[in-house]
Coordinates of C-alpha atoms in Angstrom, one line a residue:
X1 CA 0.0 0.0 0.0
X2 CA 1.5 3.9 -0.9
X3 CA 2.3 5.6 2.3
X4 CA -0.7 7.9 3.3
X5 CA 0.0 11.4 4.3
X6 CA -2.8 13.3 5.7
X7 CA -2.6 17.5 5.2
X8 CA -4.3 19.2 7.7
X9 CA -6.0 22.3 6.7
X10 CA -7.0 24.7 8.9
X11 CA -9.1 27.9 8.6
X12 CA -6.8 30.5 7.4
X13 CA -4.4 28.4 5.5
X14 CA -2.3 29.7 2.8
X15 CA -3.5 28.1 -0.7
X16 CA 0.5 27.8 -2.1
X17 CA 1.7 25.7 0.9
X18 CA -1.4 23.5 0.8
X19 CA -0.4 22.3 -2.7
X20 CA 2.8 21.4 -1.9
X21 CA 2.2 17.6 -0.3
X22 CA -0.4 16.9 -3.4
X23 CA 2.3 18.4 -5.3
X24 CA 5.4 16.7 -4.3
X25 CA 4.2 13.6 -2.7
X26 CA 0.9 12.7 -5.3
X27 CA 3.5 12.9 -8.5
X28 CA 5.9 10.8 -6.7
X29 CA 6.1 7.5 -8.6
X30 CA 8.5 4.3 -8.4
X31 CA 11.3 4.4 -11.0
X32 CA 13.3 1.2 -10.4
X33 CA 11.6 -1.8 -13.0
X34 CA 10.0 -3.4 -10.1
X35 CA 8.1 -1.0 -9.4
X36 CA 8.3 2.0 -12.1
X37 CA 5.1 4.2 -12.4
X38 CA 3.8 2.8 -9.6
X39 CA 2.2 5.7 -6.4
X40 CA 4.4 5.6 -3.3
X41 CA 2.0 7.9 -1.5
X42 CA -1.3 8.3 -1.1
X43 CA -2.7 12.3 0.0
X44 CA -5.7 13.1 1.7
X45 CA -6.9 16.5 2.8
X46 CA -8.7 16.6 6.1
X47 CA -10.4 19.3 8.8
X48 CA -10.7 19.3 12.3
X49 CA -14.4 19.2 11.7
X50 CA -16.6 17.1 9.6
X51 CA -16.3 17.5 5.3
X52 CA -16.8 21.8 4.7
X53 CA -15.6 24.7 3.8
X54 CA -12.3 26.1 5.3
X55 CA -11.6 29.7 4.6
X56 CA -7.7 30.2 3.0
X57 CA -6.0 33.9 3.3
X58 CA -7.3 34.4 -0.4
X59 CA -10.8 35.4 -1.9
X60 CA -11.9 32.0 -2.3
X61 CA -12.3 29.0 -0.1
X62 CA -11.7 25.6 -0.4
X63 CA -13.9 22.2 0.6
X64 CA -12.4 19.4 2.2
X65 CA -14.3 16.3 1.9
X66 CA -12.7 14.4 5.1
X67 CA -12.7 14.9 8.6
X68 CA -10.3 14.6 11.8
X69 CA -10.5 10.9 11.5
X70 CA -8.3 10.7 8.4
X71 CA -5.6 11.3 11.0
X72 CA -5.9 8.2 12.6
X73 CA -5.2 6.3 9.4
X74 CA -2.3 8.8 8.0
X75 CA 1.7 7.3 8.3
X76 CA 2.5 11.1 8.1
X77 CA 0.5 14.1 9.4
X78 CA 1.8 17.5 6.8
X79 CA 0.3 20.8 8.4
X80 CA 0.6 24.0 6.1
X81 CA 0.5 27.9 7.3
X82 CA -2.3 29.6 8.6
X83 CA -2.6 32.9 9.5
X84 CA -5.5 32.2 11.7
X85 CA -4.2 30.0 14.5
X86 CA -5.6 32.0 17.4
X87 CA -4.5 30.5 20.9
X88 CA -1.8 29.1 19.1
X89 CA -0.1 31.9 17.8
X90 CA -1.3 34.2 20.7
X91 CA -1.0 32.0 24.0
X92 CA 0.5 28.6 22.7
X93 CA -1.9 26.1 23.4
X94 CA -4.0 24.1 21.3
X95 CA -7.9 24.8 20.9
X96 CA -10.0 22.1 21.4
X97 CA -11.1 21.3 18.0
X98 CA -7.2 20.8 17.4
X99 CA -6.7 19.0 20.1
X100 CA -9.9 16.5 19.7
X101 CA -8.2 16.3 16.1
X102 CA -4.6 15.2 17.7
X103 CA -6.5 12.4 19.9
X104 CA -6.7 10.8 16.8
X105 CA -3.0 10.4 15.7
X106 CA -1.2 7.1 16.2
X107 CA 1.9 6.7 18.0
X108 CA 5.0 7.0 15.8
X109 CA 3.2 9.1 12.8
X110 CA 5.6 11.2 11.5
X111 CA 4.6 14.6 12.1
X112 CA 5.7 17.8 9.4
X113 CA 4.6 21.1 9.7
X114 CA 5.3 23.9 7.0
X115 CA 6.1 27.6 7.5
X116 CA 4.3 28.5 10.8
X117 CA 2.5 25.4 11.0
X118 CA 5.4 24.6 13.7
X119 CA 3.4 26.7 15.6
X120 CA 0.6 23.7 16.1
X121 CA 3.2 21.2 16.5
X122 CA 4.9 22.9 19.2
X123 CA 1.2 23.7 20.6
X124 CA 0.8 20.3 20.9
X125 CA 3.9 19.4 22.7
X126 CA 5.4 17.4 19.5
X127 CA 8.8 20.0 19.1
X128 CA 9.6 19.7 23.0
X129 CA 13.4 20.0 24.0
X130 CA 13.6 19.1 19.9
X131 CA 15.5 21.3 17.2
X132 CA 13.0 22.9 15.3
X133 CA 12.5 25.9 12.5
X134 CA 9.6 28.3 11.2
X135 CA 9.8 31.4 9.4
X136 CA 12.4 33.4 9.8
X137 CA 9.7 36.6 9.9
X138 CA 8.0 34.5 13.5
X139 CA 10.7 32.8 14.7
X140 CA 11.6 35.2 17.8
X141 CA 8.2 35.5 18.6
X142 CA 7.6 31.6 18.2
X143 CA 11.0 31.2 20.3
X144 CA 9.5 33.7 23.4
X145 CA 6.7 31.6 22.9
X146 CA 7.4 28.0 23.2
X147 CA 10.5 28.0 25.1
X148 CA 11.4 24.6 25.3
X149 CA 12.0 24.4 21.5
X150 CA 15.5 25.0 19.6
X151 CA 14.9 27.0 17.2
X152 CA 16.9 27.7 14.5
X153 CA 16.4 30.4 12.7
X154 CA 18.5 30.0 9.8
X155 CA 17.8 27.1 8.0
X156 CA 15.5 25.7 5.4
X157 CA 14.3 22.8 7.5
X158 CA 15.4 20.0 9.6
X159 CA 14.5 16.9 10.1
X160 CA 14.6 15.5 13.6
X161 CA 13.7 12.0 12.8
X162 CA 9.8 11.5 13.2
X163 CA 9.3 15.3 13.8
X164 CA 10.5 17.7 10.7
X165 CA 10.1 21.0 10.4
X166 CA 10.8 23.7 7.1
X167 CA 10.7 27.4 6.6
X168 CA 8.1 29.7 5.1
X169 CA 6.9 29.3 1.7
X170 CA 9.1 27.6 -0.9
X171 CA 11.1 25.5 2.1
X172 CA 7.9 23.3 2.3
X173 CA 9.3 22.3 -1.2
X174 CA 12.5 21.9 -0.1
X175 CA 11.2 19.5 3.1
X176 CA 9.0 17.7 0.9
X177 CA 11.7 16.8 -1.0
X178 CA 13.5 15.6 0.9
X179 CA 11.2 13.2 2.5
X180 CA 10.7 11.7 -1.2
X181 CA 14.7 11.5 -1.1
X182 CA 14.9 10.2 2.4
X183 CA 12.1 7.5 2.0
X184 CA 12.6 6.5 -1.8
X185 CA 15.9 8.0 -2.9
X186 CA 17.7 10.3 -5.1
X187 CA 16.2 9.1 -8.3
X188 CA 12.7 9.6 -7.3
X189 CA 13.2 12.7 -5.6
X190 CA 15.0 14.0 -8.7
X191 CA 12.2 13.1 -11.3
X192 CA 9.8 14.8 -9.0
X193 CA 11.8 18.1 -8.6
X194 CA 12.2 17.6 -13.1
X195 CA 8.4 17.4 -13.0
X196 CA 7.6 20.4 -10.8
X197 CA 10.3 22.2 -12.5
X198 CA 12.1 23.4 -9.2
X199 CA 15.9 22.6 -8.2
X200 CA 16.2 18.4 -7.6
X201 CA 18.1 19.7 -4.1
X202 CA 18.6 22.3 -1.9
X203 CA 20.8 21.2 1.6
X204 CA 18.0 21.9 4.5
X205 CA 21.3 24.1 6.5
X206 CA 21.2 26.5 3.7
X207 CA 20.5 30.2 4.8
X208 CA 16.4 30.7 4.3
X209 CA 17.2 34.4 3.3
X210 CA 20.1 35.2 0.9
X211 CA 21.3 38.3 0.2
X212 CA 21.0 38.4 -3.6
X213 CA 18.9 35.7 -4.3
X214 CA 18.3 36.8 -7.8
X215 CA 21.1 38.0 -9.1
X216 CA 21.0 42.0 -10.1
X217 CA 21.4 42.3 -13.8
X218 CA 24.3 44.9 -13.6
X219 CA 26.4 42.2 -11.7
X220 CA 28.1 39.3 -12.5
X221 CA 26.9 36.0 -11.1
X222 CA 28.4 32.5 -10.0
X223 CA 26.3 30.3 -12.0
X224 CA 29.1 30.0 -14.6
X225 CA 31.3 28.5 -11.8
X226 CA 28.6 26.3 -10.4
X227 CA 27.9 24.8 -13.8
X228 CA 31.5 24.3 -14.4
X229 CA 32.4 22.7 -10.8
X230 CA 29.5 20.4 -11.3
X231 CA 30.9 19.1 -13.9
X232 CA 33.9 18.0 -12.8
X233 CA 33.0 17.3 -9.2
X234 CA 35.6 13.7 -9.3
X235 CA 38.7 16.4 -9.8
X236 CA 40.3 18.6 -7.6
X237 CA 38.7 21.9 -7.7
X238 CA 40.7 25.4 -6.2
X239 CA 38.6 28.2 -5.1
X240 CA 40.8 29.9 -7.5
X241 CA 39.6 28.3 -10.4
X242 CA 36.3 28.8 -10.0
X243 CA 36.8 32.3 -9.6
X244 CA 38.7 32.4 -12.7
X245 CA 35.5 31.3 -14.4
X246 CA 33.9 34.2 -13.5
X247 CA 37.0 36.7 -13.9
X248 CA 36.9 37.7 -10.4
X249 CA 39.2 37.9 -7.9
X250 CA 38.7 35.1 -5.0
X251 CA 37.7 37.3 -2.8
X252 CA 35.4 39.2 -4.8
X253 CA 34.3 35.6 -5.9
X254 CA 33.6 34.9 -2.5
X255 CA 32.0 37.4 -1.2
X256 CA 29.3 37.6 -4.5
X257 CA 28.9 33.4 -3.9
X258 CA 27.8 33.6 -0.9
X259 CA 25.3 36.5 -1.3
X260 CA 23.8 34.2 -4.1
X261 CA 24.2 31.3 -2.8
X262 CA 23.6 31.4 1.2
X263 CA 27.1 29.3 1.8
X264 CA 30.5 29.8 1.0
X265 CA 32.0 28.2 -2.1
X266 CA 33.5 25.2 0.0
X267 CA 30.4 24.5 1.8
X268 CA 28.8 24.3 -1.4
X269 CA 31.2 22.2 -3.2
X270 CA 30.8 19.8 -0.5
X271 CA 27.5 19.4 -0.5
X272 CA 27.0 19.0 -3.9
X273 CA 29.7 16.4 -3.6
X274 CA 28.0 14.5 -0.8
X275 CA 25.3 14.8 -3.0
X276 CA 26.9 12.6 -5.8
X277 CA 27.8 10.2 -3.0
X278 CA 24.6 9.5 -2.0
X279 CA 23.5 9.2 -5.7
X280 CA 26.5 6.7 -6.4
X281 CA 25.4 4.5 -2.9
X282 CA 21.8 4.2 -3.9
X283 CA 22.2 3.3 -7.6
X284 CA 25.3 1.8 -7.9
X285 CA 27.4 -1.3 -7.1
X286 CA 30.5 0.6 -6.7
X287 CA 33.1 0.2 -4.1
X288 CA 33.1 2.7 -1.7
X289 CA 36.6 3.5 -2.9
X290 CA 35.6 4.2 -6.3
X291 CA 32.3 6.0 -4.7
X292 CA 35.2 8.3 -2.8
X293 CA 36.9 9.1 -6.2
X294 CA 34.0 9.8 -8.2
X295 CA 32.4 12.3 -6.1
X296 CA 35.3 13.8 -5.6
X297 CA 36.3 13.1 -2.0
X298 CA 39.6 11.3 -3.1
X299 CA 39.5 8.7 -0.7
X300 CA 37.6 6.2 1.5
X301 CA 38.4 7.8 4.6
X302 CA 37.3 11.5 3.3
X303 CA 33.9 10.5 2.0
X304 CA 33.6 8.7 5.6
X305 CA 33.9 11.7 7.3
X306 CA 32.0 13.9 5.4
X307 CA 28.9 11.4 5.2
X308 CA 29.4 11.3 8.7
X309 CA 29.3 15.0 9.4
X310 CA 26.4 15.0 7.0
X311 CA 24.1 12.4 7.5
X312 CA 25.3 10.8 10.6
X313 CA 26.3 7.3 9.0
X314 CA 29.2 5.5 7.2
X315 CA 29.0 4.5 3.5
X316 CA 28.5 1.2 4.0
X317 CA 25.7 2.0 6.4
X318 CA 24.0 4.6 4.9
X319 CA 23.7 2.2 1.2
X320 CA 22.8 -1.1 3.6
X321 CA 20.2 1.3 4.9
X322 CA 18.9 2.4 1.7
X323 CA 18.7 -0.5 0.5
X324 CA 17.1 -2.4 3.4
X325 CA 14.1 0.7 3.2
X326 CA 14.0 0.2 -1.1
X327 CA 13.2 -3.9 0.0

């Protein structure tokens, strides 16, 4: 059976973030020949009250034809902004309509909130003494507010195991994403990114604003660089040369990569580098040597420590692992 991932929509939600989960997760399809074109997940949309309207932040609203019970058959519970969360945004507690709905969740659902729908998870206890993000626009009032969270500010989301949470707006992209990637692997979460024509991958620790996120005409960008270091990601690359590519000094380089980009040049490189890695594990029988040289990392020993870092695991773990969740 696909995995079933209930959104909860609430009065007040915003319209964009509630498409993402239909969006990301409904075109999500097997690509492997045991199981190509078949759904991995099924969505449904659900209320805390019975089938209705809900009003969204727009001129229009929308009807939900299920209830608060969907929640009790859902693997994964998604909940999108609102902007009318009363108690919740103003004195952190649930109301009772949301908390009559929470009765209803199993133990070990994985829980996922989008933009300021952190503000109901941490309402309802879930984000407790956890790491935890929102938009960066709430997230000193949603820090005075729920204390016991760690809230980083900074990011595009994390993911805390069975709890994740992702920034405002296009982050919910980002975070559904990468739940594709984490439960099905590169390759699906790749075609779904090709299909919703968005980037296959952005690292959840990048920076959720950027200085120069679109680049200002009368400037020259990076994306020269970028294009060229991908390319080559198995050879050594020198800050130097990918400034050359650009015709800027490396400081200048520098400075303009990281306004564009939210990292520095060597956080990004490495990243797109662990990147291949994982790629390489999940689809290929390579040895972890040759995984090592072809993304770039030289060595067994390197990639081990970057993966590490990274995703908490060793190779040989993390493609046993994959593997193991693909059977």
């Amino acid at each position: 059976m696909p995995h079933r991932i209930a959104v909860l929509a609430l009065d007040g939600l915003l319209p964009f973030e509630l498409g993402i989960p239909q969006r990301i997760f409904g075109r999500s399809f097997g690509t492997e020949a045991h199981d190509k074109g078949r759904r991995l997940y099924e969505v449904v949309t659900c209320s805390v009250r019975a089938p209705g309207p809900i009003r969204t932040d727009a001129d229009f609203t929308i009807t939900v034809e299920h209830g608060p019970e969907a929640l009790a058959t859902a693997d994964t519970v998604v909940i999108p902004a609102s902007y009318e969360l009363g108690p919740v945004h103003t004195e952190g507690r649930l109301t009772d309509e949301l908390a009559a709905a929470f009765a209803h969740v199993r133990p070990g659902t994985r829980m996922v909130s989008i933009c300021t729908g952190s503000y109901v998870l941490a309402a309802a206890g879930y984000l407790d003494g956890r790491p935890a993000t929102t938009h960066w626009w709430h997230a000193d009032h949603f820090q005075r507010l729920f204390p016991k969270v760690r809230v980083d500010p900074d990011v595009l989301f994390i993911d805390d195991g069975d709890v994740l949470t992702s920034a405002g707006v296009a982050a919910g992209i980002d975070l559904c994403l990468h739940i594709v990637r984490r439960d099905h692997g590169a390759a699906v979460a790749n075609d779904v990114a090709r299909r919703t024509v968005v980037p296959p991958h952005r690292d959840g620790g990048q920076a959720q604003y950027i200085q120069r996120p679109v680049p200002d005409p009368q400037f020259s960008t990076t994306i020269t660089a970028r294009t060229w270091a991908l390319g080559r990601l198995e050879r050594p690359i020198m800050l130097r040369d990918m400034a050359q590519q650009e015709s800027m000094s490396v400081r200048t380089f520098t400075r303009r990569f990281r306004e564009e980009v939210g990292v520095s040049p060597v956080q990004w490189l490495t990243r797109q580098r662990v990147e291949r890695a994982r790629q390489l594990l999940e689809s290929t029988d390579l040895s972890i040597d040759q995984v090592a040289r072809d993304a770039g990392f030289g060595t067994s020993t390197s990639l081990r420590q970057h993966l590490q870092a990274a995703l908490g695991v060793s190779p040989t773990v993390y493609r046993r692992t994959f593997r193991a969740g693909q059977a």
